[in-house]
mmCIF file of C-alpha atoms and ligand atoms in Angstrom:
data_model
loop_
_atom_site.group_PDB
_atom_site.id
_atom_site.type_symbol
_atom_site.label_atom_id
_atom_site.label_comp_id
_atom_site.label_asym_id
_atom_site.label_seq_id
_atom_site.Cartn_x
_atom_site.Cartn_y
_atom_site.Cartn_z
ATOM 1 C CA UNK A 1 27.397 6.486 -5.161
ATOM 2 C CA UNK A 2 24.090 7.784 -6.435
ATOM 3 C CA UNK A 3 23.635 4.794 -8.766
ATOM 4 C CA UNK A 4 23.529 2.288 -5.921
ATOM 5 C CA UNK A 5 21.897 4.515 -3.336
ATOM 6 C CA UNK A 6 18.513 3.607 -1.933
ATOM 7 C CA UNK A 7 15.473 4.794 -3.856
ATOM 8 C CA UNK A 8 14.126 6.578 -0.805
ATOM 9 C CA UNK A 9 15.819 7.154 2.503
ATOM 10 C CA UNK A 10 14.399 9.165 5.349
ATOM 11 C CA UNK A 11 16.530 10.015 8.339
ATOM 12 C CA UNK A 12 14.731 11.025 11.534
ATOM 13 C CA UNK A 13 12.278 12.753 9.234
ATOM 14 C CA UNK A 14 9.836 14.918 11.153
ATOM 15 C CA UNK A 15 7.149 17.450 10.438
ATOM 16 C CA UNK A 16 5.200 19.373 13.022
ATOM 17 C CA UNK A 17 2.235 21.635 12.455
ATOM 18 C CA UNK A 18 2.174 23.782 15.550
ATOM 19 C CA UNK A 19 2.189 21.376 18.462
ATOM 20 C CA UNK A 20 1.021 18.435 16.315
ATOM 21 C CA UNK A 21 3.722 16.055 15.119
ATOM 22 C CA UNK A 22 2.408 14.800 11.784
ATOM 23 C CA UNK A 23 5.594 12.812 11.111
ATOM 24 C CA UNK A 24 7.759 11.804 14.037
ATOM 25 C CA UNK A 25 11.413 10.789 13.530
ATOM 26 C CA UNK A 26 10.724 8.467 10.619
ATOM 27 C CA UNK A 27 13.632 6.258 9.514
ATOM 28 C CA UNK A 28 12.776 4.404 6.366
ATOM 29 C CA UNK A 29 14.754 2.925 3.510
ATOM 30 C CA UNK A 30 13.246 1.750 0.233
ATOM 31 C CA UNK A 31 15.587 -0.168 -2.071
ATOM 32 C CA UNK A 32 15.681 0.029 -5.850
ATOM 33 C CA UNK A 33 13.090 -2.008 -7.747
ATOM 34 C CA UNK A 34 11.037 -2.625 -4.639
ATOM 35 C CA UNK A 35 7.269 -2.558 -4.637
ATOM 36 C CA UNK A 36 6.924 -0.911 -1.273
ATOM 37 C CA UNK A 37 3.715 -0.264 0.635
ATOM 38 C CA UNK A 38 3.319 2.620 3.053
ATOM 39 C CA UNK A 39 0.399 1.759 5.222
ATOM 40 C CA UNK A 40 -1.415 3.702 7.888
ATOM 41 C CA UNK A 41 -4.825 4.905 9.000
ATOM 42 C CA UNK A 42 -6.246 8.315 8.103
ATOM 43 C CA UNK A 43 -4.090 11.057 9.566
ATOM 44 C CA UNK A 44 -1.113 8.729 10.154
ATOM 45 C CA UNK A 45 1.244 11.010 8.232
ATOM 46 C CA UNK A 46 1.486 9.255 4.852
ATOM 47 C CA UNK A 47 0.756 12.239 2.626
ATOM 48 C CA UNK A 48 2.917 14.518 4.754
ATOM 49 C CA UNK A 49 5.846 12.098 4.389
ATOM 50 C CA UNK A 50 5.311 11.875 0.633
ATOM 51 C CA UNK A 51 5.131 15.649 0.277
ATOM 52 C CA UNK A 52 8.466 15.921 2.064
ATOM 53 C CA UNK A 53 9.948 13.168 -0.110
ATOM 54 C CA UNK A 54 8.938 15.140 -3.183
ATOM 55 C CA UNK A 55 10.319 18.384 -1.808
ATOM 56 C CA UNK A 56 6.863 19.959 -1.796
ATOM 57 C CA UNK A 57 7.092 20.873 1.871
ATOM 58 C CA UNK A 58 10.109 21.256 4.128
ATOM 59 C CA UNK A 59 10.736 18.916 7.060
ATOM 60 C CA UNK A 60 10.895 20.490 10.497
ATOM 61 C CA UNK A 61 13.513 17.874 11.404
ATOM 62 C CA UNK A 62 15.649 15.237 9.733
ATOM 63 C CA UNK A 63 15.984 14.764 5.985
ATOM 64 C CA UNK A 64 14.975 12.772 2.915
ATOM 65 C CA UNK A 65 17.197 11.423 0.174
ATOM 66 C CA UNK A 66 15.771 10.306 -3.140
ATOM 67 C CA UNK A 67 18.020 8.193 -5.381
ATOM 68 C CA UNK A 68 20.970 9.285 -3.262
ATOM 69 C CA UNK A 69 20.338 13.031 -3.250
ATOM 70 C CA UNK A 70 18.920 15.247 -0.554
ATOM 71 C CA UNK A 71 15.704 16.360 -2.178
ATOM 72 C CA UNK A 72 15.336 20.054 -1.544
ATOM 73 C CA UNK A 73 18.930 20.881 -2.421
ATOM 74 C CA UNK A 74 18.962 18.672 -5.566
ATOM 75 C CA UNK A 75 15.509 19.119 -7.059
ATOM 76 C CA UNK A 76 16.831 19.485 -10.592
ATOM 77 C CA UNK A 77 18.670 16.133 -10.489
ATOM 78 C CA UNK A 78 16.031 14.247 -8.583
ATOM 79 C CA UNK A 79 12.582 15.325 -9.692
ATOM 80 C CA UNK A 80 12.901 14.429 -13.406
ATOM 81 C CA UNK A 81 13.523 10.834 -12.328
ATOM 82 C CA UNK A 82 10.458 10.656 -10.109
ATOM 83 C CA UNK A 83 6.827 10.245 -11.121
ATOM 84 C CA UNK A 84 4.326 11.198 -8.457
ATOM 85 C CA UNK A 85 0.650 11.179 -7.743
ATOM 86 C CA UNK A 86 -0.243 12.912 -4.487
ATOM 87 C CA UNK A 87 -3.831 12.865 -3.290
ATOM 88 C CA UNK A 88 -6.017 14.072 -6.165
ATOM 89 C CA UNK A 89 -3.976 14.945 -9.239
ATOM 90 C CA UNK A 90 -3.836 18.632 -10.157
ATOM 91 C CA UNK A 91 -5.607 18.784 -13.528
ATOM 92 C CA UNK A 92 -6.836 21.484 -15.856
ATOM 93 C CA UNK A 93 -10.565 20.732 -15.981
ATOM 94 C CA UNK A 94 -11.127 22.802 -19.138
ATOM 95 C CA UNK A 95 -8.449 20.959 -21.120
ATOM 96 C CA UNK A 96 -8.681 17.473 -22.574
ATOM 97 C CA UNK A 97 -6.813 14.573 -20.988
ATOM 98 C CA UNK A 98 -4.344 14.654 -23.859
ATOM 99 C CA UNK A 99 -3.776 18.400 -23.475
ATOM 100 C CA UNK A 100 -3.187 17.920 -19.757
ATOM 101 C CA UNK A 101 -0.481 15.409 -20.626
ATOM 102 C CA UNK A 102 0.993 17.833 -23.186
ATOM 103 C CA UNK A 103 1.046 20.563 -20.534
ATOM 104 C CA UNK A 104 2.884 18.334 -18.068
ATOM 105 C CA UNK A 105 5.160 17.214 -20.900
ATOM 106 C CA UNK A 106 6.086 20.848 -21.535
ATOM 107 C CA UNK A 107 6.990 21.314 -17.873
ATOM 108 C CA UNK A 108 9.136 18.184 -18.012
ATOM 109 C CA UNK A 109 10.918 19.418 -21.130
ATOM 110 C CA UNK A 110 8.693 17.936 -23.808
ATOM 111 C CA UNK A 111 6.850 14.643 -24.249
ATOM 112 C CA UNK A 112 6.387 13.120 -27.703
ATOM 113 C CA UNK A 113 2.891 12.355 -29.001
ATOM 114 C CA UNK A 114 4.069 8.755 -29.173
ATOM 115 C CA UNK A 115 4.834 8.703 -25.450
ATOM 116 C CA UNK A 116 1.512 10.388 -24.711
ATOM 117 C CA UNK A 117 -0.249 7.652 -26.730
ATOM 118 C CA UNK A 118 1.692 5.023 -24.801
ATOM 119 C CA UNK A 119 0.726 6.291 -21.361
ATOM 120 C CA UNK A 120 -2.902 6.767 -22.423
ATOM 121 C CA UNK A 121 -2.881 3.158 -23.541
ATOM 122 C CA UNK A 122 -1.292 2.003 -20.275
ATOM 123 C CA UNK A 123 -3.984 3.642 -18.150
ATOM 124 C CA UNK A 124 -6.819 2.686 -20.532
ATOM 125 C CA UNK A 125 -7.875 6.235 -21.356
ATOM 126 C CA UNK A 126 -7.532 5.936 -25.126
ATOM 127 C CA UNK A 127 -10.814 6.983 -26.680
ATOM 128 C CA UNK A 128 -11.578 9.549 -23.970
ATOM 129 C CA UNK A 129 -8.322 11.481 -24.260
ATOM 130 C CA UNK A 130 -9.844 14.291 -26.358
ATOM 131 C CA UNK A 131 -12.715 14.886 -23.915
ATOM 132 C CA UNK A 132 -12.404 17.680 -21.410
ATOM 133 C CA UNK A 133 -11.256 16.557 -17.957
ATOM 134 C CA UNK A 134 -14.316 18.134 -16.326
ATOM 135 C CA UNK A 135 -16.369 15.382 -17.998
ATOM 136 C CA UNK A 136 -14.187 12.643 -16.456
ATOM 137 C CA UNK A 137 -15.234 10.418 -13.583
ATOM 138 C CA UNK A 138 -13.100 10.353 -10.432
ATOM 139 C CA UNK A 139 -11.492 7.093 -11.510
ATOM 140 C CA UNK A 140 -10.680 8.536 -14.935
ATOM 141 C CA UNK A 141 -9.024 11.528 -13.290
ATOM 142 C CA UNK A 142 -7.003 9.141 -11.140
ATOM 143 C CA UNK A 143 -5.930 7.245 -14.266
ATOM 144 C CA UNK A 144 -4.928 10.490 -15.931
ATOM 145 C CA UNK A 145 -2.909 11.363 -12.832
ATOM 146 C CA UNK A 146 -1.154 8.025 -13.131
ATOM 147 C CA UNK A 147 -0.490 8.674 -16.829
ATOM 148 C CA UNK A 148 1.112 11.990 -15.837
ATOM 149 C CA UNK A 149 3.288 10.241 -13.284
ATOM 150 C CA UNK A 150 4.428 7.751 -15.934
ATOM 151 C CA UNK A 151 4.972 10.263 -18.720
ATOM 152 C CA UNK A 152 8.634 10.808 -18.033
ATOM 153 C CA UNK A 153 9.393 7.083 -17.726
ATOM 154 C CA UNK A 154 10.610 7.684 -14.155
ATOM 155 C CA UNK A 155 12.925 5.407 -12.157
ATOM 156 C CA UNK A 156 10.844 5.915 -9.038
ATOM 157 C CA UNK A 157 7.085 6.170 -8.744
ATOM 158 C CA UNK A 158 5.601 7.646 -5.584
ATOM 159 C CA UNK A 159 1.861 7.159 -5.529
ATOM 160 C CA UNK A 160 -0.328 8.389 -2.703
ATOM 161 C CA UNK A 161 -3.434 6.191 -2.475
ATOM 162 C CA UNK A 162 -3.343 5.312 -6.188
ATOM 163 C CA UNK A 163 -6.416 3.090 -5.968
ATOM 164 C CA UNK A 164 -8.613 6.018 -4.860
ATOM 165 C CA UNK A 165 -11.707 6.220 -7.014
ATOM 166 C CA UNK A 166 -10.846 3.210 -9.147
ATOM 167 C CA UNK A 167 -13.453 0.514 -9.714
ATOM 168 C CA UNK A 168 -12.541 -3.151 -9.096
ATOM 169 C CA UNK A 169 -11.446 -3.646 -12.703
ATOM 170 C CA UNK A 170 -9.350 -0.478 -12.490
ATOM 171 C CA UNK A 171 -7.727 -1.710 -9.282
ATOM 172 C CA UNK A 172 -6.770 -5.005 -10.907
ATOM 173 C CA UNK A 173 -5.345 -3.136 -13.927
ATOM 174 C CA UNK A 174 -3.374 -0.851 -11.677
ATOM 175 C CA UNK A 175 -2.027 -3.738 -9.660
ATOM 176 C CA UNK A 176 -0.818 -5.447 -12.849
ATOM 177 C CA UNK A 177 0.664 -2.218 -14.119
ATOM 178 C CA UNK A 178 2.601 -1.594 -10.894
ATOM 179 C CA UNK A 179 3.908 -5.161 -10.918
ATOM 180 C CA UNK A 180 5.062 -4.749 -14.536
ATOM 181 C CA UNK A 181 6.828 -1.509 -13.674
ATOM 182 C CA UNK A 182 8.612 -3.105 -10.731
ATOM 183 C CA UNK A 183 9.612 -6.053 -12.950
ATOM 184 C CA UNK A 184 11.210 -3.515 -15.318
ATOM 185 C CA UNK A 185 13.394 -2.406 -12.430
ATOM 186 C CA UNK A 186 11.449 0.663 -11.387
ATOM 187 C CA UNK A 187 10.855 1.391 -7.744
ATOM 188 C CA UNK A 188 7.215 1.735 -6.781
ATOM 189 C CA UNK A 189 6.216 3.305 -3.479
ATOM 190 C CA UNK A 190 2.498 3.363 -2.761
ATOM 191 C CA UNK A 191 0.647 4.602 0.264
ATOM 192 C CA UNK A 192 -2.646 3.135 1.274
ATOM 193 C CA UNK A 193 -5.043 2.638 4.103
ATOM 194 C CA UNK A 194 -6.568 -0.250 2.150
ATOM 195 C CA UNK A 195 -4.795 -3.205 3.650
ATOM 196 C CA UNK A 196 -5.782 -5.858 1.134
ATOM 197 C CA UNK A 197 -4.511 -3.670 -1.693
ATOM 198 C CA UNK A 198 -1.026 -3.408 -0.249
ATOM 199 C CA UNK A 199 -1.030 -7.055 0.787
ATOM 200 C CA UNK A 200 -1.620 -8.149 -2.797
ATOM 201 C CA UNK A 201 0.822 -5.815 -4.533
ATOM 202 C CA UNK A 202 3.756 -5.077 -2.286
ATOM 203 C CA UNK A 203 6.773 -7.124 -1.343
ATOM 204 C CA UNK A 204 7.582 -5.036 1.721
ATOM 205 C CA UNK A 205 5.499 -2.715 3.831
ATOM 206 C CA UNK A 206 6.013 -0.049 6.420
ATOM 207 C CA UNK A 207 3.212 0.600 8.847
ATOM 208 C CA UNK A 208 2.899 4.033 10.404
ATOM 209 C CA UNK A 209 0.550 5.411 12.996
ATOM 210 C CA UNK A 210 0.496 8.887 14.567
ATOM 211 C CA UNK A 211 3.528 9.782 12.464
ATOM 212 C CA UNK A 212 5.675 6.994 13.909
ATOM 213 C CA UNK A 213 6.980 3.895 12.241
ATOM 214 C CA UNK A 214 5.329 0.874 13.811
ATOM 215 C CA UNK A 215 6.812 -1.925 11.725
ATOM 216 C CA UNK A 216 8.723 -2.573 8.497
ATOM 217 C CA UNK A 217 8.701 -6.114 7.155
ATOM 218 C CA UNK A 218 8.348 -8.256 4.051
ATOM 219 C CA UNK A 219 4.660 -8.916 3.478
ATOM 220 C CA UNK A 220 5.129 -12.675 3.785
ATOM 221 C CA UNK A 221 6.657 -12.239 7.257
ATOM 222 C CA UNK A 222 3.600 -10.344 8.382
ATOM 223 C CA UNK A 223 1.303 -12.925 6.866
ATOM 224 C CA UNK A 224 2.776 -15.777 8.853
ATOM 225 C CA UNK A 225 0.480 -18.261 10.532
ATOM 226 C CA UNK A 226 -1.538 -16.905 13.423
ATOM 227 C CA UNK A 227 -1.060 -20.124 15.416
ATOM 228 C CA UNK A 228 -4.781 -20.797 15.173
ATOM 229 C CA UNK A 229 -6.854 -23.216 13.141
ATOM 230 C CA UNK A 230 -10.168 -22.903 11.361
ATOM 231 C CA UNK A 231 -12.467 -25.853 11.884
ATOM 232 C CA UNK A 232 -15.594 -26.534 9.874
ATOM 233 C CA UNK A 233 -18.220 -28.527 11.743
ATOM 234 C CA UNK A 234 -22.015 -28.771 11.715
ATOM 235 C CA UNK A 235 -22.454 -27.438 15.265
ATOM 236 C CA UNK A 236 -19.775 -24.789 15.882
ATOM 237 C CA UNK A 237 -21.235 -23.460 19.160
ATOM 238 C CA UNK A 238 -21.272 -26.927 20.665
ATOM 239 C CA UNK A 239 -17.642 -27.505 19.660
ATOM 240 C CA UNK A 240 -16.568 -24.149 21.105
ATOM 241 C CA UNK A 241 -18.191 -25.061 24.425
ATOM 242 C CA UNK A 242 -16.208 -28.298 24.457
ATOM 243 C CA UNK A 243 -12.952 -26.613 23.428
ATOM 244 C CA UNK A 244 -13.216 -23.946 26.106
ATOM 245 C CA UNK A 245 -13.036 -26.699 28.726
ATOM 246 C CA UNK A 246 -9.520 -27.476 27.470
ATOM 247 C CA UNK A 247 -6.598 -25.506 28.929
ATOM 248 C CA UNK A 248 -5.087 -24.966 25.446
ATOM 249 C CA UNK A 249 -8.261 -23.646 23.832
ATOM 250 C CA UNK A 250 -9.424 -20.782 26.065
ATOM 251 C CA UNK A 251 -9.483 -18.522 22.963
ATOM 252 C CA UNK A 252 -11.795 -20.801 20.950
ATOM 253 C CA UNK A 253 -14.635 -18.890 19.268
ATOM 254 C CA UNK A 254 -16.944 -18.866 16.261
ATOM 255 C CA UNK A 255 -16.228 -16.505 13.370
ATOM 256 C CA UNK A 256 -18.245 -16.551 10.155
ATOM 257 C CA UNK A 257 -19.585 -19.990 10.985
ATOM 258 C CA UNK A 258 -16.110 -21.468 11.528
ATOM 259 C CA UNK A 259 -14.595 -22.468 14.842
ATOM 260 C CA UNK A 260 -11.320 -20.628 15.411
ATOM 261 C CA UNK A 261 -9.095 -22.343 17.934
ATOM 262 C CA UNK A 262 -5.510 -22.959 19.002
ATOM 263 C CA UNK A 263 -4.290 -26.577 18.888
ATOM 264 C CA UNK A 264 -2.730 -28.768 21.600
ATOM 265 C CA UNK A 265 1.012 -27.980 21.523
ATOM 266 C CA UNK A 266 0.277 -25.878 18.465
ATOM 267 C CA UNK A 267 0.016 -28.971 16.256
ATOM 268 C CA UNK A 268 -2.813 -29.383 13.749
ATOM 269 C CA UNK A 269 -2.645 -33.158 13.933
ATOM 270 C CA UNK A 270 -3.195 -33.012 17.700
ATOM 271 C CA UNK A 271 -6.256 -30.868 17.150
ATOM 272 C CA UNK A 272 -7.676 -33.300 14.590
ATOM 273 C CA UNK A 273 -7.067 -36.226 16.933
ATOM 274 C CA UNK A 274 -8.791 -34.387 19.781
ATOM 275 C CA UNK A 275 -11.795 -33.635 17.567
ATOM 276 C CA UNK A 276 -12.113 -37.220 16.375
ATOM 277 C CA UNK A 277 -11.629 -38.677 19.879
ATOM 278 C CA UNK A 278 -14.435 -36.414 21.114
ATOM 279 C CA UNK A 279 -16.937 -37.332 18.446
ATOM 280 C CA UNK A 280 -16.465 -34.037 16.566
ATOM 281 C CA UNK A 281 -14.849 -35.253 13.324
ATOM 282 C CA UNK A 282 -14.451 -32.041 11.284
ATOM 283 C CA UNK A 283 -15.415 -31.442 7.657
ATOM 284 C CA UNK A 284 -12.256 -29.362 7.269
ATOM 285 C CA UNK A 285 -9.367 -28.021 9.324
ATOM 286 C CA UNK A 286 -6.945 -25.398 8.042
ATOM 287 C CA UNK A 287 -4.227 -23.180 9.440
ATOM 288 C CA UNK A 288 -5.360 -19.640 9.815
ATOM 289 C CA UNK A 289 -3.203 -16.931 8.263
ATOM 290 C CA UNK A 290 -3.155 -13.502 9.756
ATOM 291 C CA UNK A 291 -4.146 -10.904 7.262
ATOM 292 C CA UNK A 292 -2.728 -7.452 7.287
ATOM 293 C CA UNK A 293 -5.842 -6.114 8.947
ATOM 294 C CA UNK A 294 -5.291 -8.280 12.025
ATOM 295 C CA UNK A 295 -1.640 -7.306 12.100
ATOM 296 C CA UNK A 296 -2.491 -3.687 11.707
ATOM 297 C CA UNK A 297 -5.009 -3.815 14.519
ATOM 298 C CA UNK A 298 -2.600 -5.556 16.847
ATOM 299 C CA UNK A 299 0.272 -3.182 15.998
ATOM 300 C CA UNK A 300 -1.632 0.056 16.200
ATOM 301 C CA UNK A 301 -3.685 -0.711 19.265
ATOM 302 C CA UNK A 302 -6.937 -1.224 17.418
ATOM 303 C CA UNK A 303 -7.464 2.165 15.824
ATOM 304 C CA UNK A 304 -6.828 1.815 12.077
HETATM 305 N N1 ATP B 1 -1.229 21.691 6.226
HETATM 306 C C1 ATP B 1 -1.487 21.139 7.418
HETATM 307 N N2 ATP B 1 -1.699 21.894 8.496
HETATM 308 C C2 ATP B 1 -1.949 21.348 9.716
HETATM 309 N N3 ATP B 1 -2.002 20.032 9.942
HETATM 310 C C3 ATP B 1 -1.797 19.215 8.902
HETATM 311 C C4 ATP B 1 -1.535 19.722 7.590
HETATM 312 N N4 ATP B 1 -1.372 18.637 6.765
HETATM 313 C C5 ATP B 1 -1.533 17.551 7.527
HETATM 314 N N5 ATP B 1 -1.782 17.880 8.803
HETATM 315 C C6 ATP B 1 -1.995 16.938 9.926
HETATM 316 O O1 ATP B 1 -0.945 15.997 9.914
HETATM 317 C C7 ATP B 1 -1.415 14.703 10.231
HETATM 318 C C8 ATP B 1 -1.046 13.738 9.120
HETATM 319 O O2 ATP B 1 -1.795 14.059 7.947
HETATM 320 P P1 ATP B 1 -1.562 13.298 6.573
HETATM 321 O O3 ATP B 1 -2.366 14.007 5.551
HETATM 322 O O4 ATP B 1 -0.108 13.172 6.324
HETATM 323 O O5 ATP B 1 -2.172 11.869 6.897
HETATM 324 P P2 ATP B 1 -2.424 10.644 5.921
HETATM 325 O O6 ATP B 1 -1.747 9.468 6.526
HETATM 326 O O7 ATP B 1 -2.068 11.008 4.533
HETATM 327 O O8 ATP B 1 -4.005 10.432 6.063
HETATM 328 P P3 ATP B 1 -5.113 9.984 4.962
HETATM 329 O O9 ATP B 1 -5.152 8.490 4.973
HETATM 330 O O10 ATP B 1 -6.369 10.569 5.543
HETATM 331 O O11 ATP B 1 -4.749 10.584 3.645
HETATM 332 C C9 ATP B 1 -2.912 14.847 10.466
HETATM 333 O O12 ATP B 1 -3.130 14.973 11.859
HETATM 334 C C10 ATP B 1 -3.249 16.148 9.765
HETATM 335 O O13 ATP B 1 -4.346 16.769 10.384
HETATM 336 MG MG1 MG B 2 -3.152 11.106 2.779
#
């Protein structure tokens, strides 16, 4: 059973701190080999959920199963198969990066120097691995944390805001790395409040707000067309004034120099015909995709 069980399954998972419900009856299932995004604004309950999934704190209601086992009663089976990075990694500042990896390796039952070299290579820390961690930048510490999470070649990676502190090049490297890991059959679960990050990496996302699940969907379902069109013309304000006289274009507006408008009967060709017939032949017309930010704002009532 355990071999086919979901990577992560939460059942009515809840955590309250006094009267505050940090996580509120969360039902979530992450399948094997998924690249899954866990998205929510600050204070939504992401880290709290992850801490419960890793058995670091106890739920006040419900339960979590990792790879088919209830976490807190099966730590010994589960935790060796999971690599995790939660908020800032816990590092020994007075040890080198390599010695930090050796120390974690010892806890995990020993990591070979070869494996340590491999993970240092993966996170691009080769060359700085003998420097003390207190001399590392924030992004380097984050990379070392990722190396620690990878050390044991885990089946499941749970990464809380892994892009924190990384520069743009580091973010691209991490994105490629996570994709490679998922292609190898590993399950990757990342939390983020950076919408574009999740949009580019993940195949499925869950959105939470105030501890509650708001939506779970494949990314491409969320990114469906918004039903609006972007029109490039020389005089956008003039076109908007004209459009607003039409019953189907009450929402027409200018954004970033482009006219954003619905189309008659929702058809792009009807919009183009209208523009041409009214002496407003456009330079370009394209369908507007919703990005995750729009979706997030509409789902969470505008407080990301
Ligand atoms: N140890 C704690 N004691 C009391 N309240 C806590 C504790 N940890 C978290 N909380 C509260 O639980 C809620 C969820 O916090 P959590 O850290 O899980 O959010 P998050 O989604 O990870 O946010 P962020 O994006 O800022 O990391 C917040 O209201 C927070 O104040
Ligand atoms: Mg957090």
